[in-house]
C-alpha cells in the first residue's frame, strides 16, 4: 500500500476503508474508484431490457441454483434475515445497509456485470410493485406468494410523498430510525419503532404480502431488495442532503455484525461505524446523497470532496428525546376491523402552550404485532366519522403505522411501541388542550382475508417532549 493511499483511507475510515473499495493500487486509483462507484437507480426509469435488470435476473437464478450449504445460496441469504435482522431498534438501518451491500456484491460477481448496483423501488412515487417483478414463474423476479397484484396501489397514508416528507423532516435519529438498545441486548430485540420503519417500511411488507409479509421469509421475494434499497436511499437522503446527524452513542457505533458473507462466500465482520461510509465509498444513488449521479455534474474525485462526504457520514451527535409530560389514556384499548375506535386523552392546555420548541408525540406502547398482512392502522384526531376511505389529505389525519412479524404460531407474538408526531395536526385544527379524541381505524389490505381482526394497545399517551441534539465538533 502506498503511503499517500494509506493516509487517505486512514483519514476516511481509520484504516479499514480500503477493504470496502475492493482493490485499488494508488491514491488516484482509490479516488477514482470512489468517484465512479456503481449507481443505484430507480427501477421505474429502467427499460425492460436494461442490462441491470438482466444482471439481477441472472444473479437471482444463479443464487437459487447454488448448493444449499453455500452461504450465497438464495435461501441461505433469506435465512440471515430470519435469524439475525434487527427490527424496532436502532440497528435496523445499519444492519439492512450491510445486508444489501454484501448481497449486491454477490449479485455483481455472479452476474459478471462489473458496475452492477441494485436498483430501488420508489414506492412513494410509484406505489405499485414494478413491472419487472411480474409475469409468472418463468420470471426469476416473480414470487407467486404475493397477495398484491400488479394493479394494487399502496396507500398514500403510509408511503405517499406527504407522509414521506414529514418523516424525512424528522431531526431526531431515534424517532426517525428506531430506538436504542444497550450493547449487551440481542440485536433482534424490539425497543421502539422509528417512523421510517413503522410506516412505509412495515406497510410495504404487508401490502406486497405472501413471503414479504413475514420476517423469516421476506427476502425470498426478489422485490424485498428493491424495497430495502429505497429505505436505504431515505437514510442517505436524511443524512447527506438534509444534514441530519446519526447518534454517536458507542453502543450503536461499536455494534458488530458477524453473520454476513462476501461475494466469495467468506465470512465478514462489520461494525455500524464502518457502514456509515458505505454510501461514500461503495455506491451512490441516481438522485440523492453524495455524488448523486443525476445532478449532471461529474462525480467528484478530489480528495477534498471525498473527505468532506466522509466527514459528514461520520459526524454524529448526542441524540436524545426527553419526555417532559405524559397524558395517558385511562386504560388499554382494543380496536376492531370495521369498528372505528375512539380513545380519549385529557390534555392540560398549559402543557401544550409551554415551550415553543417542544414537540407533541402520540405513543402507542405495548401494541400487538402479529397483523402484518391483515391491516395497517390510521389515526385521526377529533374525526369520529373516520373510515377506511378517509384520505391522508384530511386535516384530521394524524398518521399511520403498520406491522412486520414472523410467520408461525411458535414464535413469540410480542408487542411493539409506535410513535406519531402530531404537532402539525394539532396546530392545523387549533387544538389547545382539553379532551383529545383519537379515532383509530384498522385498514385491511386489499385482496386479503385478515387472520387477526383486533389491535390491542396497552398504553396510549400524548407526550410533550424535547429533542436533545448536540453535534460533535
Ligand atoms: Cu428486516 Cu424489511 O426487513
mmCIF file of C-alpha atoms in Angstrom, residues 217-352:
data_model
loop_
_atom_site.group_PDB
_atom_site.id
_atom_site.type_symbol
_atom_site.label_atom_id
_atom_site.label_comp_id
_atom_site.label_asym_id
_atom_site.label_seq_id
_atom_site.Cartn_x
_atom_site.Cartn_y
_atom_site.Cartn_z
ATOM 1 C CA UNK A 217 -39.482 -15.337 4.526
ATOM 2 C CA UNK A 218 -39.479 -11.832 3.043
ATOM 3 C CA UNK A 219 -36.041 -11.863 1.314
ATOM 4 C CA UNK A 220 -37.188 -14.849 -0.719
ATOM 5 C CA UNK A 221 -39.208 -12.366 -2.756
ATOM 6 C CA UNK A 222 -36.736 -10.584 -5.087
ATOM 7 C CA UNK A 223 -38.657 -7.324 -4.599
ATOM 8 C CA UNK A 224 -37.544 -7.297 -0.943
ATOM 9 C CA UNK A 225 -34.123 -5.991 -2.006
ATOM 10 C CA UNK A 226 -35.638 -3.166 -4.063
ATOM 11 C CA UNK A 227 -37.803 -2.182 -1.113
ATOM 12 C CA UNK A 228 -34.884 -2.074 1.298
ATOM 13 C CA UNK A 229 -32.802 -0.155 -1.194
ATOM 14 C CA UNK A 230 -35.481 2.566 -1.029
ATOM 15 C CA UNK A 231 -35.288 2.540 2.775
ATOM 16 C CA UNK A 232 -31.512 2.883 2.461
ATOM 17 C CA UNK A 233 -31.956 5.744 -0.020
ATOM 18 C CA UNK A 234 -34.170 7.530 2.531
ATOM 19 C CA UNK A 235 -31.448 7.226 5.163
ATOM 20 C CA UNK A 236 -28.789 8.567 2.749
ATOM 21 C CA UNK A 237 -31.029 11.487 1.842
ATOM 22 C CA UNK A 238 -31.725 12.212 5.506
ATOM 23 C CA UNK A 239 -28.029 12.224 6.479
ATOM 24 C CA UNK A 240 -26.388 13.853 3.488
ATOM 25 C CA UNK A 241 -28.994 16.061 1.804
ATOM 26 C CA UNK A 242 -30.981 17.027 4.863
ATOM 27 C CA UNK A 243 -27.888 17.203 7.059
ATOM 28 C CA UNK A 244 -29.177 15.199 9.988
ATOM 29 C CA UNK A 245 -26.649 13.518 12.263
ATOM 30 C CA UNK A 246 -26.898 9.930 13.405
ATOM 31 C CA UNK A 247 -26.410 9.148 17.046
ATOM 32 C CA UNK A 248 -22.802 8.916 18.185
ATOM 33 C CA UNK A 249 -23.647 6.598 21.066
ATOM 34 C CA UNK A 250 -20.899 4.000 21.355
ATOM 35 C CA UNK A 251 -23.489 1.252 21.927
ATOM 36 C CA UNK A 252 -24.586 1.949 18.363
ATOM 37 C CA UNK A 253 -21.264 2.805 16.680
ATOM 38 C CA UNK A 254 -19.373 -0.178 18.076
ATOM 39 C CA UNK A 255 -22.002 -2.821 17.410
ATOM 40 C CA UNK A 256 -20.531 -5.520 15.210
ATOM 41 C CA UNK A 257 -22.328 -7.848 12.805
ATOM 42 C CA UNK A 258 -20.622 -11.170 12.134
ATOM 43 C CA UNK A 259 -23.228 -13.087 10.129
ATOM 44 C CA UNK A 260 -22.659 -11.724 6.606
ATOM 45 C CA UNK A 261 -20.536 -13.199 3.835
ATOM 46 C CA UNK A 262 -18.782 -11.568 0.908
ATOM 47 C CA UNK A 263 -19.116 -12.306 -2.797
ATOM 48 C CA UNK A 264 -16.838 -15.332 -2.453
ATOM 49 C CA UNK A 265 -18.826 -16.781 0.398
ATOM 50 C CA UNK A 266 -16.246 -15.852 3.026
ATOM 51 C CA UNK A 267 -17.483 -14.558 6.384
ATOM 52 C CA UNK A 268 -17.102 -10.818 7.039
ATOM 53 C CA UNK A 269 -17.367 -8.711 10.163
ATOM 54 C CA UNK A 270 -18.576 -5.147 10.021
ATOM 55 C CA UNK A 271 -19.315 -2.520 12.645
ATOM 56 C CA UNK A 272 -22.045 0.097 12.495
ATOM 57 C CA UNK A 273 -19.329 2.797 12.318
ATOM 58 C CA UNK A 274 -17.965 1.160 9.186
ATOM 59 C CA UNK A 275 -21.362 1.024 7.493
ATOM 60 C CA UNK A 276 -21.574 4.818 7.774
ATOM 61 C CA UNK A 277 -19.056 5.116 4.956
ATOM 62 C CA UNK A 278 -20.692 2.698 2.533
ATOM 63 C CA UNK A 279 -22.636 5.481 0.739
ATOM 64 C CA UNK A 280 -19.385 7.418 0.327
ATOM 65 C CA UNK A 281 -17.205 4.522 -0.821
ATOM 66 C CA UNK A 282 -19.284 1.754 -2.278
ATOM 67 C CA UNK A 283 -22.355 3.058 -4.144
ATOM 68 C CA UNK A 284 -24.246 6.208 -4.885
ATOM 69 C CA UNK A 285 -27.838 6.975 -5.810
ATOM 70 C CA UNK A 286 -29.074 8.474 -9.028
ATOM 71 C CA UNK A 287 -30.849 11.340 -7.286
ATOM 72 C CA UNK A 288 -29.771 11.800 -3.654
ATOM 73 C CA UNK A 289 -26.703 11.715 -1.444
ATOM 74 C CA UNK A 290 -23.007 12.302 -2.073
ATOM 75 C CA UNK A 291 -22.059 12.159 -5.750
ATOM 76 C CA UNK A 292 -25.702 11.828 -6.869
ATOM 77 C CA UNK A 293 -25.369 10.674 -10.449
ATOM 78 C CA UNK A 294 -28.392 12.531 -11.816
ATOM 79 C CA UNK A 295 -27.159 16.024 -10.933
ATOM 80 C CA UNK A 296 -25.360 16.138 -14.289
ATOM 81 C CA UNK A 297 -22.155 17.251 -12.591
ATOM 82 C CA UNK A 298 -19.222 14.854 -12.932
ATOM 83 C CA UNK A 299 -18.687 12.758 -9.827
ATOM 84 C CA UNK A 300 -16.078 14.432 -7.677
ATOM 85 C CA UNK A 301 -12.829 12.547 -7.391
ATOM 86 C CA UNK A 302 -10.862 15.112 -5.444
ATOM 87 C CA UNK A 303 -9.614 14.221 -2.010
ATOM 88 C CA UNK A 304 -11.195 17.342 -0.517
ATOM 89 C CA UNK A 305 -14.703 16.485 -1.752
ATOM 90 C CA UNK A 306 -14.456 12.864 -0.725
ATOM 91 C CA UNK A 307 -13.057 13.824 2.647
ATOM 92 C CA UNK A 308 -15.941 16.207 3.227
ATOM 93 C CA UNK A 309 -18.500 13.493 2.398
ATOM 94 C CA UNK A 310 -16.743 11.047 4.701
ATOM 95 C CA UNK A 311 -16.657 13.600 7.486
ATOM 96 C CA UNK A 312 -20.349 14.203 7.115
ATOM 97 C CA UNK A 313 -21.018 10.463 7.148
ATOM 98 C CA UNK A 314 -19.151 10.062 10.393
ATOM 99 C CA UNK A 315 -20.330 13.231 12.145
ATOM 100 C CA UNK A 316 -22.635 12.039 14.856
ATOM 101 C CA UNK A 317 -24.415 13.798 17.641
ATOM 102 C CA UNK A 318 -25.576 13.081 21.108
ATOM 103 C CA UNK A 319 -29.244 12.442 20.390
ATOM 104 C CA UNK A 320 -31.965 12.084 22.981
ATOM 105 C CA UNK A 321 -35.655 12.589 23.340
ATOM 106 C CA UNK A 322 -36.578 13.972 26.727
ATOM 107 C CA UNK A 323 -40.182 13.379 27.675
ATOM 108 C CA UNK A 324 -41.378 16.309 29.767
ATOM 109 C CA UNK A 325 -45.015 15.385 30.341
ATOM 110 C CA UNK A 326 -47.359 12.487 29.642
ATOM 111 C CA UNK A 327 -51.114 12.390 29.187
ATOM 112 C CA UNK A 328 -52.167 8.744 29.093
ATOM 113 C CA UNK A 329 -55.478 7.159 28.211
ATOM 114 C CA UNK A 330 -57.036 5.723 31.372
ATOM 115 C CA UNK A 331 -56.969 2.123 30.149
ATOM 116 C CA UNK A 332 -55.780 -0.292 27.475
ATOM 117 C CA UNK A 333 -57.629 -0.162 24.175
ATOM 118 C CA UNK A 334 -58.848 -2.738 21.697
ATOM 119 C CA UNK A 335 -59.729 -1.693 18.158
ATOM 120 C CA UNK A 336 -61.533 -3.994 15.737
ATOM 121 C CA UNK A 337 -61.711 -4.001 11.936
ATOM 122 C CA UNK A 338 -64.874 -2.253 10.790
ATOM 123 C CA UNK A 339 -65.480 -0.577 14.149
ATOM 124 C CA UNK A 340 -63.641 2.745 14.431
ATOM 125 C CA UNK A 341 -62.448 3.189 17.992
ATOM 126 C CA UNK A 342 -62.271 6.444 19.924
ATOM 127 C CA UNK A 343 -59.559 6.924 22.536
ATOM 128 C CA UNK A 344 -59.888 9.950 24.804
ATOM 129 C CA UNK A 345 -56.863 11.684 26.288
ATOM 130 C CA UNK A 346 -57.287 14.514 28.784
ATOM 131 C CA UNK A 347 -54.576 17.035 27.913
ATOM 132 C CA UNK A 348 -53.659 20.058 30.022
ATOM 133 C CA UNK A 349 -53.733 23.170 27.777
ATOM 134 C CA UNK A 350 -50.878 24.734 29.731
ATOM 135 C CA UNK A 351 -48.621 21.849 28.713
ATOM 136 C CA UNK A 352 -49.414 22.337 25.031
#
